[in-house]
Coordinates of C-alpha atoms in Angstrom, one line a residue:
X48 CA -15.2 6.5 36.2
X49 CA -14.9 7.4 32.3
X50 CA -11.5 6.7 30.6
X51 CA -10.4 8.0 27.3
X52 CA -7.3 5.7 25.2
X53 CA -5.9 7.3 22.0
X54 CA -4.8 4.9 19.7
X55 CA -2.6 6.6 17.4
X56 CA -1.8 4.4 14.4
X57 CA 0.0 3.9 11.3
X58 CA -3.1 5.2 9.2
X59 CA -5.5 6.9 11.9
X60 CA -6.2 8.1 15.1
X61 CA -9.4 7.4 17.1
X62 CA -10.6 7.5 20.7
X63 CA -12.4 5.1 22.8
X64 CA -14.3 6.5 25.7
X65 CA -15.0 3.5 28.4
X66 CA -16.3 3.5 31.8
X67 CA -16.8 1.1 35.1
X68 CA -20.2 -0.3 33.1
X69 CA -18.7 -2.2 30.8
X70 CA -19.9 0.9 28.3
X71 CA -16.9 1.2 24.7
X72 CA -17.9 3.6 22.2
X73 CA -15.1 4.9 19.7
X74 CA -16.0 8.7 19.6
X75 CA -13.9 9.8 17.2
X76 CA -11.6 8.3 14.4
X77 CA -9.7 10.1 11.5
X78 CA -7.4 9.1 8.8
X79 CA -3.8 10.5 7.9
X80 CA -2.3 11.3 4.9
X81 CA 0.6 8.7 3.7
X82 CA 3.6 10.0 2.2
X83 CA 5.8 8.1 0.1
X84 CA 8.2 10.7 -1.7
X85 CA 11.0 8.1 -3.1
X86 CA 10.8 4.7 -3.4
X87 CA 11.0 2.7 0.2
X88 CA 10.0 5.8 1.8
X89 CA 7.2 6.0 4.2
X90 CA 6.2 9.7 5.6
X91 CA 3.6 11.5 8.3
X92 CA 3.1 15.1 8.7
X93 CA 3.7 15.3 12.6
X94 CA 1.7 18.2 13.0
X95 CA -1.3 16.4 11.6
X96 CA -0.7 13.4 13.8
X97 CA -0.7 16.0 16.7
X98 CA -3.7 17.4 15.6
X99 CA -5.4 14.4 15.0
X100 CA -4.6 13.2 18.6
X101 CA -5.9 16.7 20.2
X102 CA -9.2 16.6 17.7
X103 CA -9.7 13.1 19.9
X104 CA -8.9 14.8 23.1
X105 CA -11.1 17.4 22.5
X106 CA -13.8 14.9 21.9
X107 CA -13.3 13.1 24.5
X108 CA -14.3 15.6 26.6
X109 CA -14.2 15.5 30.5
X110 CA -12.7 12.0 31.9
X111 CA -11.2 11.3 34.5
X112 CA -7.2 9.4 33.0
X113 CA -6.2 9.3 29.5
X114 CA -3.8 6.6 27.4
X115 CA -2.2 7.1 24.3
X116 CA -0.6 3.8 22.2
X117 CA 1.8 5.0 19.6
X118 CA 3.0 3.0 16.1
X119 CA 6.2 1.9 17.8
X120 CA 9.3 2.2 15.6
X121 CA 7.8 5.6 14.2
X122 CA 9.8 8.5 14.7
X123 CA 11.6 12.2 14.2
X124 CA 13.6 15.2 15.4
X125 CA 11.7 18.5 16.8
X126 CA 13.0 21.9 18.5
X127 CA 13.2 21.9 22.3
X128 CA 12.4 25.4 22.7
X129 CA 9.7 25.8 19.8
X130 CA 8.1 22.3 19.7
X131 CA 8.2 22.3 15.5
X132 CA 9.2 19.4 13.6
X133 CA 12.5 19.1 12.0
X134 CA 11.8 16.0 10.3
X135 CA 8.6 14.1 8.8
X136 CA 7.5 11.3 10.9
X137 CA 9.7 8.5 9.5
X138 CA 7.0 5.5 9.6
X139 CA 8.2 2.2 11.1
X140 CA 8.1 0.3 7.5
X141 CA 10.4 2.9 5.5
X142 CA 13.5 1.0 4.4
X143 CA 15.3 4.2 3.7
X144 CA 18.4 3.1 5.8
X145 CA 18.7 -0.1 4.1
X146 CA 22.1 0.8 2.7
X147 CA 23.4 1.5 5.8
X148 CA 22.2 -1.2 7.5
X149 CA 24.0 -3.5 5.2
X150 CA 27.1 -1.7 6.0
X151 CA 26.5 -2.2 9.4
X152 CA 26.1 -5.7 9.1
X153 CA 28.8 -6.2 7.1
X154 CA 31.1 -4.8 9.8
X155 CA 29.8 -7.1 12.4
X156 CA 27.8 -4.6 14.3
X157 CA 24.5 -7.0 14.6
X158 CA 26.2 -9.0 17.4
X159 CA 26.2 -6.4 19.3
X160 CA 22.4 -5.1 19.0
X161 CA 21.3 -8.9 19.6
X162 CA 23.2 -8.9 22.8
X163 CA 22.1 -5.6 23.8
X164 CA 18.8 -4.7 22.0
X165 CA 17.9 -8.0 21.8
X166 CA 17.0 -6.7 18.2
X167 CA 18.8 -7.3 14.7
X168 CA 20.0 -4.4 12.5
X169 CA 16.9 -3.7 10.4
X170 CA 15.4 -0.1 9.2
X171 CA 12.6 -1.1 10.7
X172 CA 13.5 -0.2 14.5
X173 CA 14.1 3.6 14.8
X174 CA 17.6 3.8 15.9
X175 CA 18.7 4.0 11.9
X176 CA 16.4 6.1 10.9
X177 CA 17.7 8.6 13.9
X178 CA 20.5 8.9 12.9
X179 CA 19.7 9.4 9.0
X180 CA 18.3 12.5 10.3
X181 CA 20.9 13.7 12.0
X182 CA 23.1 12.9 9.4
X183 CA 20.8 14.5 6.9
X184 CA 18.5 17.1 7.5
X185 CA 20.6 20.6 8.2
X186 CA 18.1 21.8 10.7
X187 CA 18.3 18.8 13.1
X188 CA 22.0 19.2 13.0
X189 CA 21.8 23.1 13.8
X190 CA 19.1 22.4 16.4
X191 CA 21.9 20.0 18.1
X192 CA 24.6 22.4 17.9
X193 CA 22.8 24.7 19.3
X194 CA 21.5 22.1 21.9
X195 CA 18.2 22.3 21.0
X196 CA 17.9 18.9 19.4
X197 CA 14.8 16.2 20.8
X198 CA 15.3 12.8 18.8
X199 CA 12.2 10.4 19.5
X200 CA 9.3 8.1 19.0
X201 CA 6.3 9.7 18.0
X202 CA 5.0 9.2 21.9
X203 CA 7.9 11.5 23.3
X204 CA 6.7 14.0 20.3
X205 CA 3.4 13.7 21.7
X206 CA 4.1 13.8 25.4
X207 CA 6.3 16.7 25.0
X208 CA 3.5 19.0 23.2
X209 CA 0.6 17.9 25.0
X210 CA 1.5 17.6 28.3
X211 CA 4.8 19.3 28.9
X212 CA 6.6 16.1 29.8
X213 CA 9.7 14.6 27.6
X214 CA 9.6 11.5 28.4
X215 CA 9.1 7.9 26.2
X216 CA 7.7 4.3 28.0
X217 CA 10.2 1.0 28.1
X218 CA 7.6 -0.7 25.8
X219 CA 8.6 2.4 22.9
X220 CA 12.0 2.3 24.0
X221 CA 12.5 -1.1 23.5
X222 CA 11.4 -1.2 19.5
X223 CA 14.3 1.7 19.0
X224 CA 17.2 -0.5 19.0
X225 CA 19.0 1.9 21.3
X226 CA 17.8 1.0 24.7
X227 CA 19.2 -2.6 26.9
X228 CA 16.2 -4.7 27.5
X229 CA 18.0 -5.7 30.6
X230 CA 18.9 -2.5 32.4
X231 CA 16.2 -0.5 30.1
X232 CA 18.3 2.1 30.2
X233 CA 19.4 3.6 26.8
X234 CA 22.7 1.5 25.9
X235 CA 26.1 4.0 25.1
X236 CA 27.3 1.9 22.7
X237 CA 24.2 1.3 20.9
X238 CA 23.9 4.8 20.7
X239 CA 27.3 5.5 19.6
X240 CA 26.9 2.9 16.7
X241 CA 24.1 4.3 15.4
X242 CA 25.2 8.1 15.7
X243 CA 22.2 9.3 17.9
X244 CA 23.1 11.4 20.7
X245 CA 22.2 10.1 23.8
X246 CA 21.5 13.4 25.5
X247 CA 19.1 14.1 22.6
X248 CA 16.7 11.4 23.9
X249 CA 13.9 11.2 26.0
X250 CA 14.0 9.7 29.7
X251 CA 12.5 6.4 30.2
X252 CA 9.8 5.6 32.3
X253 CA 7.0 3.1 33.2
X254 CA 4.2 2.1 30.7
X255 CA 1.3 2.9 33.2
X256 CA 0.7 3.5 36.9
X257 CA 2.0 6.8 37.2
X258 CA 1.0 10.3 35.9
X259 CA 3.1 11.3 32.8
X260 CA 1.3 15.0 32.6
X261 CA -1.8 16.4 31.8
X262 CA -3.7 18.0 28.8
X263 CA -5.5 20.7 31.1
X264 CA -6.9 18.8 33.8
X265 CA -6.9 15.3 32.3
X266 CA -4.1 13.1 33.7
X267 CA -2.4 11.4 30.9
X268 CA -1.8 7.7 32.6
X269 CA -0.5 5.3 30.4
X270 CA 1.6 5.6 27.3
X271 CA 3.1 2.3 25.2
X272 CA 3.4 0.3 21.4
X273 CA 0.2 0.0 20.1
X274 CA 0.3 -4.0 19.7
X275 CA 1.4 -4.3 23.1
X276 CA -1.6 -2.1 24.3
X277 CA -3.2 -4.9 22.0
X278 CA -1.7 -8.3 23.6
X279 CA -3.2 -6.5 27.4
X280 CA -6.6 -5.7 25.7
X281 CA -6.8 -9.8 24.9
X282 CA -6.2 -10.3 28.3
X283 CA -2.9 -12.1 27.7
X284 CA -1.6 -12.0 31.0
X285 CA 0.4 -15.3 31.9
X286 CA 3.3 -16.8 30.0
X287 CA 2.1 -18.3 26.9
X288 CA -0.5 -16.4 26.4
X289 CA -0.8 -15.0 22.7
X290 CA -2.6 -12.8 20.1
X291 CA -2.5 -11.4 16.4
X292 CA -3.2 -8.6 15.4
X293 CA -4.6 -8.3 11.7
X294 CA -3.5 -4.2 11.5
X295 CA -1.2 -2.7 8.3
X296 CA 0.9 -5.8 9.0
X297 CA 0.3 -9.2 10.7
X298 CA 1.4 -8.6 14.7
X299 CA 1.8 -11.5 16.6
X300 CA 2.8 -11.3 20.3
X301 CA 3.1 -14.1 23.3
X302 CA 3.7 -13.2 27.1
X303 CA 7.0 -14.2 28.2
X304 CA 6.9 -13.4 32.1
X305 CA 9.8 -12.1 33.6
X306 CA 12.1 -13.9 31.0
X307 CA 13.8 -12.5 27.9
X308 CA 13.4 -15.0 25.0
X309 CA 16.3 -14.4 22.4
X310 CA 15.8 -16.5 19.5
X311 CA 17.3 -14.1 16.0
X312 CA 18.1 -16.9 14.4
X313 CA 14.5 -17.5 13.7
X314 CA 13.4 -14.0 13.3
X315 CA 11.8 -13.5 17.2
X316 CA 12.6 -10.5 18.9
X317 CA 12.0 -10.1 22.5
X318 CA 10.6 -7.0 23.6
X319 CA 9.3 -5.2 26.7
X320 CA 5.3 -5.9 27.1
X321 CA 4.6 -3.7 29.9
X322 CA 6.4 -2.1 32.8
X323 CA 4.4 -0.8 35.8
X324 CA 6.5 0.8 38.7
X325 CA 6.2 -2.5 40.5
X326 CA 7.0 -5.1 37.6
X327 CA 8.4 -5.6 34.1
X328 CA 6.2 -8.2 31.4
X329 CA 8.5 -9.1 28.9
X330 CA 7.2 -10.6 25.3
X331 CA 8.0 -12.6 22.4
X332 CA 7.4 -10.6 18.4
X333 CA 7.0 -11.9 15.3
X334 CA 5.6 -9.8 12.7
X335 CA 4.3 -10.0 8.6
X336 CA 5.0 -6.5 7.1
X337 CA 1.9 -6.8 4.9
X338 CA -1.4 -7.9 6.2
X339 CA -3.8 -4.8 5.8
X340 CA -1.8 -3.1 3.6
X341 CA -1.3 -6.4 0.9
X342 CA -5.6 -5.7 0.8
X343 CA -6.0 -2.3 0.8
X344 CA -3.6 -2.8 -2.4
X345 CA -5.4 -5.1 -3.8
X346 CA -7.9 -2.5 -3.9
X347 CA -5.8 0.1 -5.6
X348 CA -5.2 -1.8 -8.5
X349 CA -9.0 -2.9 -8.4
X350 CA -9.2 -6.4 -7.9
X351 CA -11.3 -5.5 -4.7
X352 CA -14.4 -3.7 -5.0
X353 CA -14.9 -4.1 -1.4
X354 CA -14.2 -6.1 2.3
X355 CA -17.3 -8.3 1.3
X356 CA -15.7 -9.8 -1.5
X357 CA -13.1 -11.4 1.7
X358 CA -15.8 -13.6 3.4
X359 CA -16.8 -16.1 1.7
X360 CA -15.4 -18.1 -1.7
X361 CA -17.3 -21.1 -3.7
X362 CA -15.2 -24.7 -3.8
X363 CA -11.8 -25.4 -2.9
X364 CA -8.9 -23.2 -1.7
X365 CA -6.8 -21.6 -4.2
X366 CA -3.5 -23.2 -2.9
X367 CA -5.9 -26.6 -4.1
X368 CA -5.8 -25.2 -7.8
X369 CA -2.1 -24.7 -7.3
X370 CA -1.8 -20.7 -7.0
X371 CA 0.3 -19.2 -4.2
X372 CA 0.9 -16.0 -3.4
X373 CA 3.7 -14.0 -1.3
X374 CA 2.3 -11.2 0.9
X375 CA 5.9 -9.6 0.8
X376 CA 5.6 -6.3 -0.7
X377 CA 7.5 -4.8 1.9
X378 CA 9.7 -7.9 1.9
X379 CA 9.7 -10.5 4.7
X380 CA 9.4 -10.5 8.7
X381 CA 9.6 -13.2 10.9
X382 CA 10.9 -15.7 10.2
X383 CA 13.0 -14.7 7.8
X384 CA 13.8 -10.6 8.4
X385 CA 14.4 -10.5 4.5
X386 CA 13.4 -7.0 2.9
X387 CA 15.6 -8.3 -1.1
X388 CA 11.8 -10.2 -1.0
X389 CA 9.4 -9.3 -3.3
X390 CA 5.6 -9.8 -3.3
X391 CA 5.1 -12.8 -5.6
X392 CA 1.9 -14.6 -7.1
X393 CA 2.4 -18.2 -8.5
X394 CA 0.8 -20.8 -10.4
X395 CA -1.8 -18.3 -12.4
X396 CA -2.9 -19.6 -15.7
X397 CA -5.7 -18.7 -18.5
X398 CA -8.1 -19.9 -16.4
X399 CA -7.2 -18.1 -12.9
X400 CA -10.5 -15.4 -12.0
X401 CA -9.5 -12.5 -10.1
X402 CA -11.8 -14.3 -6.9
X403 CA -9.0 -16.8 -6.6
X404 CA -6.4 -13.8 -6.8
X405 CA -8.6 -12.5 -3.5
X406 CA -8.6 -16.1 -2.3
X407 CA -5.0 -16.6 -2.4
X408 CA -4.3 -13.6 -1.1
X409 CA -5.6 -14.3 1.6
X410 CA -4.7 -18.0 1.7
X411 CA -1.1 -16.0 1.8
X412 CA -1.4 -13.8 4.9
X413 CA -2.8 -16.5 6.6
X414 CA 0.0 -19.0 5.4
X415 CA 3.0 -16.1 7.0
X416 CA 1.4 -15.6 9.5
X417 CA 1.3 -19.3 10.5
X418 CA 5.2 -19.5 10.5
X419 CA 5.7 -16.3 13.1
X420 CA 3.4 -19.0 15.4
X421 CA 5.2 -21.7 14.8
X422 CA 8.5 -20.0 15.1
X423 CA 6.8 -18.9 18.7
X424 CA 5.6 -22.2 19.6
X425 CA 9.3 -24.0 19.0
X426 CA 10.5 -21.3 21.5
X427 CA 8.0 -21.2 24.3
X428 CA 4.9 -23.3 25.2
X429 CA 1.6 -21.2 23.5
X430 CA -1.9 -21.5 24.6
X431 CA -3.9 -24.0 22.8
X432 CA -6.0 -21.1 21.4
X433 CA -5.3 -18.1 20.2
X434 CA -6.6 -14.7 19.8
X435 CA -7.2 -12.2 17.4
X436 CA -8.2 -8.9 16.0
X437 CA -8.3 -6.3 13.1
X438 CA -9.9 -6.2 10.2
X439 CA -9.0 -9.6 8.4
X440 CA -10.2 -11.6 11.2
X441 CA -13.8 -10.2 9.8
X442 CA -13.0 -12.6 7.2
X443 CA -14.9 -16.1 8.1
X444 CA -12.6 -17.7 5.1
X445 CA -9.8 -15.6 6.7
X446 CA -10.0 -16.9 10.1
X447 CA -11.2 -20.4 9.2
X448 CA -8.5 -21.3 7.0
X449 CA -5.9 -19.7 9.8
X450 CA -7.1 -22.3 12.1
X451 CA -7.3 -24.8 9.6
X452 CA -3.4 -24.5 8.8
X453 CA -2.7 -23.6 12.6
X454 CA -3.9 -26.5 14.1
X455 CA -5.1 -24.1 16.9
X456 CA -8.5 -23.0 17.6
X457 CA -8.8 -19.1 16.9
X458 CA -11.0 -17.0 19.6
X459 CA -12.1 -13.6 17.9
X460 CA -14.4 -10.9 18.9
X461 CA -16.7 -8.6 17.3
X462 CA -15.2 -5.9 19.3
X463 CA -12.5 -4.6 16.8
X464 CA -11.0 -1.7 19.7
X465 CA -8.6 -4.1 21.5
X466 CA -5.9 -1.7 21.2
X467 CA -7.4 0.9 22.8
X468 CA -9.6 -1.2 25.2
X469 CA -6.0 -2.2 26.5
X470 CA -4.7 1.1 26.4
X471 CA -7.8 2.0 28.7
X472 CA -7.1 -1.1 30.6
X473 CA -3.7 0.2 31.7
X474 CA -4.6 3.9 32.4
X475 CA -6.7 2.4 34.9
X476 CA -4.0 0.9 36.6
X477 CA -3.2 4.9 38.3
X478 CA -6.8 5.1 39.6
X479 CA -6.4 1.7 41.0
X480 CA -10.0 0.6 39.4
X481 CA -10.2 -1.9 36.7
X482 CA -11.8 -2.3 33.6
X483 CA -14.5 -4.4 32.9
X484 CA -13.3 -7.7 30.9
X485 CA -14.0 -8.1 27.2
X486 CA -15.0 -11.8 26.6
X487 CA -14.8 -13.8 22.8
X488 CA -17.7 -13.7 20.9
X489 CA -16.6 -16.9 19.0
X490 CA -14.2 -20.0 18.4
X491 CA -13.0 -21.4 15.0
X492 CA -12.2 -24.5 15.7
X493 CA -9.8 -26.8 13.6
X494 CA -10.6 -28.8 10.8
X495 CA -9.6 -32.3 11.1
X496 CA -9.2 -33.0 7.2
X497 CA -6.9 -30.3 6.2
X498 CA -3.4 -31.3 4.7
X499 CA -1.3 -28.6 6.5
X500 CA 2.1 -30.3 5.3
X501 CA 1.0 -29.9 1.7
X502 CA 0.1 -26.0 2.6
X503 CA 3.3 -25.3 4.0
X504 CA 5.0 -26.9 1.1
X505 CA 3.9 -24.7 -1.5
X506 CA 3.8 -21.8 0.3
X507 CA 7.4 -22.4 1.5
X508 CA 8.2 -23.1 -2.4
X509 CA 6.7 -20.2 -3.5
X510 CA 8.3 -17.9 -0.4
X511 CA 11.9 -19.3 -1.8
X512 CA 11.6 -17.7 -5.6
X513 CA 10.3 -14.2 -3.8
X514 CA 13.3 -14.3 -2.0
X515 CA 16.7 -12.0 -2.9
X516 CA 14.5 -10.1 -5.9
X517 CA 15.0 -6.9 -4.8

């Protein structure tokens, strides 16, 4: 048995080729171009993505299933007859729709998509940005007059061009904002609110299990949200279990069963997990928008030379010497769902080195992410432990101060492919074969001497000035 998952992601696309032995090898990985032409805007070419997923194929080269994971909220408009684009990839962290989400809100609309998305208005889900091409773009609105118009996730882009198959999983569905995490089915109303055609839109079907189409002779068997390829690559599999992601942003996830945990107040959204034709996993999300992309700034403006100035730092943590800092440069997640925040460093004087700028930085990610879990924990009971993966949990200082101001022992890996290893996992599912188990290289346990209530405090002083900036 050899397997090949595509994990298609916010800043590359790579495949993992795995097999009954236990054998993972990533045999291909290429970066995309980022667009950003105005301010809060956040572009791919959707013809490179495509060609960046059949490169992998390609490599790939005879197996017997294949999965693609997809960026989630990511999506545009293309031709039904041709297959071209009518629309850029509009990437899950543009804010573009911000205005209009504000309106929305303002008109009491946000009652409705908690009840029936289980989601608040945001431009982070798709459903706005949908519509602002519709609205927008003159050839989406010919296409749909002429009723030629597909609206979707960049899966259902995919799907549709590679295999012949229109067609998007509940996991997608359930990030747009448009589809009833009861029935998943996509919602009228929602629809109607938003201004996206419901004829316009891909049929929903099962994450993995089934066949959704073939690239030549390749069966393509599973298709769903890269972090929740991710939380099934952990092996979170009963209620409670959870895992972080350390990707672009911060992606926290916990299992919740068969039950829907609605908890906006706090920022939590409930979302799909997996579906199988036999059984839908529902989850718990909390996200940070800036995790990955709060370093790889930190490179651009050259206080970073490289990841191995991340590991390790001399003496006491940099919240000790009184600086904070805000990873909100795309404005706040979980708990909070607050994009008027700005990214915000505090408490640097004469004497501050750019090391305790990296420290702090990090100190920061860790100190957000820390109130997604605790959000999580006050809603459902979470494993003692927790997993991660992605690139900041390469960071010893990273991870050890995480579990330091957790109070939770973190397990990590030195398998960084989880996403796709999960991916793989559920193709599987088809052939009726399973996947050999990837176990935790390591623990960090917790420290018994650190003040977490002081931590907490400044970081939740310094989270209220980067708040309403914008």
């Amino acid at each position: 048995m050899r397997i090949a998952a595509i994990d298609q992601g916010t800043t590359s696309t790579r495949v993992l080729l795995a097999d009954g032995n236990g054998l993972l090898r990533v045999a291909h990985s290429v970066r995309h171009a980022q667009h950003y032409p105005n301010p809060g805007w956040v572009e791919h070419d959707p013809l490179e993505l495509l060609r960046n997923v059949a490169a992998c194929i390609e490599v790939a080269g005879e197996v017997d299933a294949l999965g693609i994971d997809n960026q989630g909220e990511s999506c545009l408009a293309w031709d039904a007859i041709s297959g071209e684009p009518l629309s850029p990839v509009i990437v899950w962290q543009d804010n573009r729709t911000k205005d209009v989400i504000e309106q929305m809100r303002a008109e009491g609309v946000e009652a409705m998509t908690l009840e029936r998305a289980g989601l608040p208005l945001d431009p982070y889900f798709s459903a706005s940005k949908l519509g602002w091409i519709l609205q927008n773009l003159p050839a989406a609105r010919d296409a749909h007059r002429a009723g030629r118009l597909r609206l979707g996730t960049t899966d259902a882009f995919f799907l549709d061009r590679l295999a012949g198959r229109y067609v998007t999983d509940a996991t997608t569905a359930s990030r747009t904002s448009l589809m009833n995490l009861e029935t998943l089915d996509w919602d009228e109303e929602l629809c109607r609110i938003f201004c996206v055609p419901l004829e316009t839109l891909p049929a929903i079907v099962p994450s993995a299990g089934h066949v959704f189409g073939s690239v030549g002779k390749v069966p393509i068997t599973a298709s769903l949200v890269d972090q929740q390829a991710a939380l099934f690559g952990h092996g979170c599999r009963k209620a409670g279990d959870a895992k972080i992601t350390f990707g672009t942003g911060a992606f926290a996830l916990a299992v919740t069963g068969a039950q829907i945990v609605r908890s906006p107040e706090i920022g939590l959204l409930p979302t799909v997990a997996w579906q199988t034709p036999n059984e839908t996993v529902y989850a718990v999300d909390g996200g940070v928008y800036d995790a990955g992309s709060a370093v790889e700034w930190l490179g651009r403006i050259g206080l970073m030379k490289s990841y191995e100035d991340l590991q390790a730092f001399e003496g006491r943590t940099a919240l000790d010497s009184g600086l904070v800092f805000v990873p909100a440069l795309s404005g706040l997640a979980c708990p909070y769902w607050d994009r008027s925040a700005a990214g915000v460093w505090i408490g640097i004087t004469a004497d501050t080195t750019r090391e305790q700028m990296l420290q702090s930085a990090l100190e920061g990610i860790a100190l957000a992410t820390v109130e997604v879990v605790e959000a999580m924990a006050s809603r459902i009971a979470i494993t003692k432990s927790l997993s991660v993966d992605g690139g900041l949990s390469r960071s010893a200082y990273f991870v050890e101060f995480l579990a330091d101001s957790l109070g939770r022992d973190i397990k990590n890996t030195s398998f960084d492919e989880l996403t796709s290893y999960g991916c793989a996992s559920l193709a599987t599912l088809a052939l009726g074969v399973d996947l050999p188990a990837v176990g935790h290289d390591n623990a960090t346990s917790v420290a018994r001497t650190t003040d977490r209530a002081r931590r907490r405090h400044l970081f939740d002083q310094a989270v209220r000035r980067s708040r309403n900036w914008r």
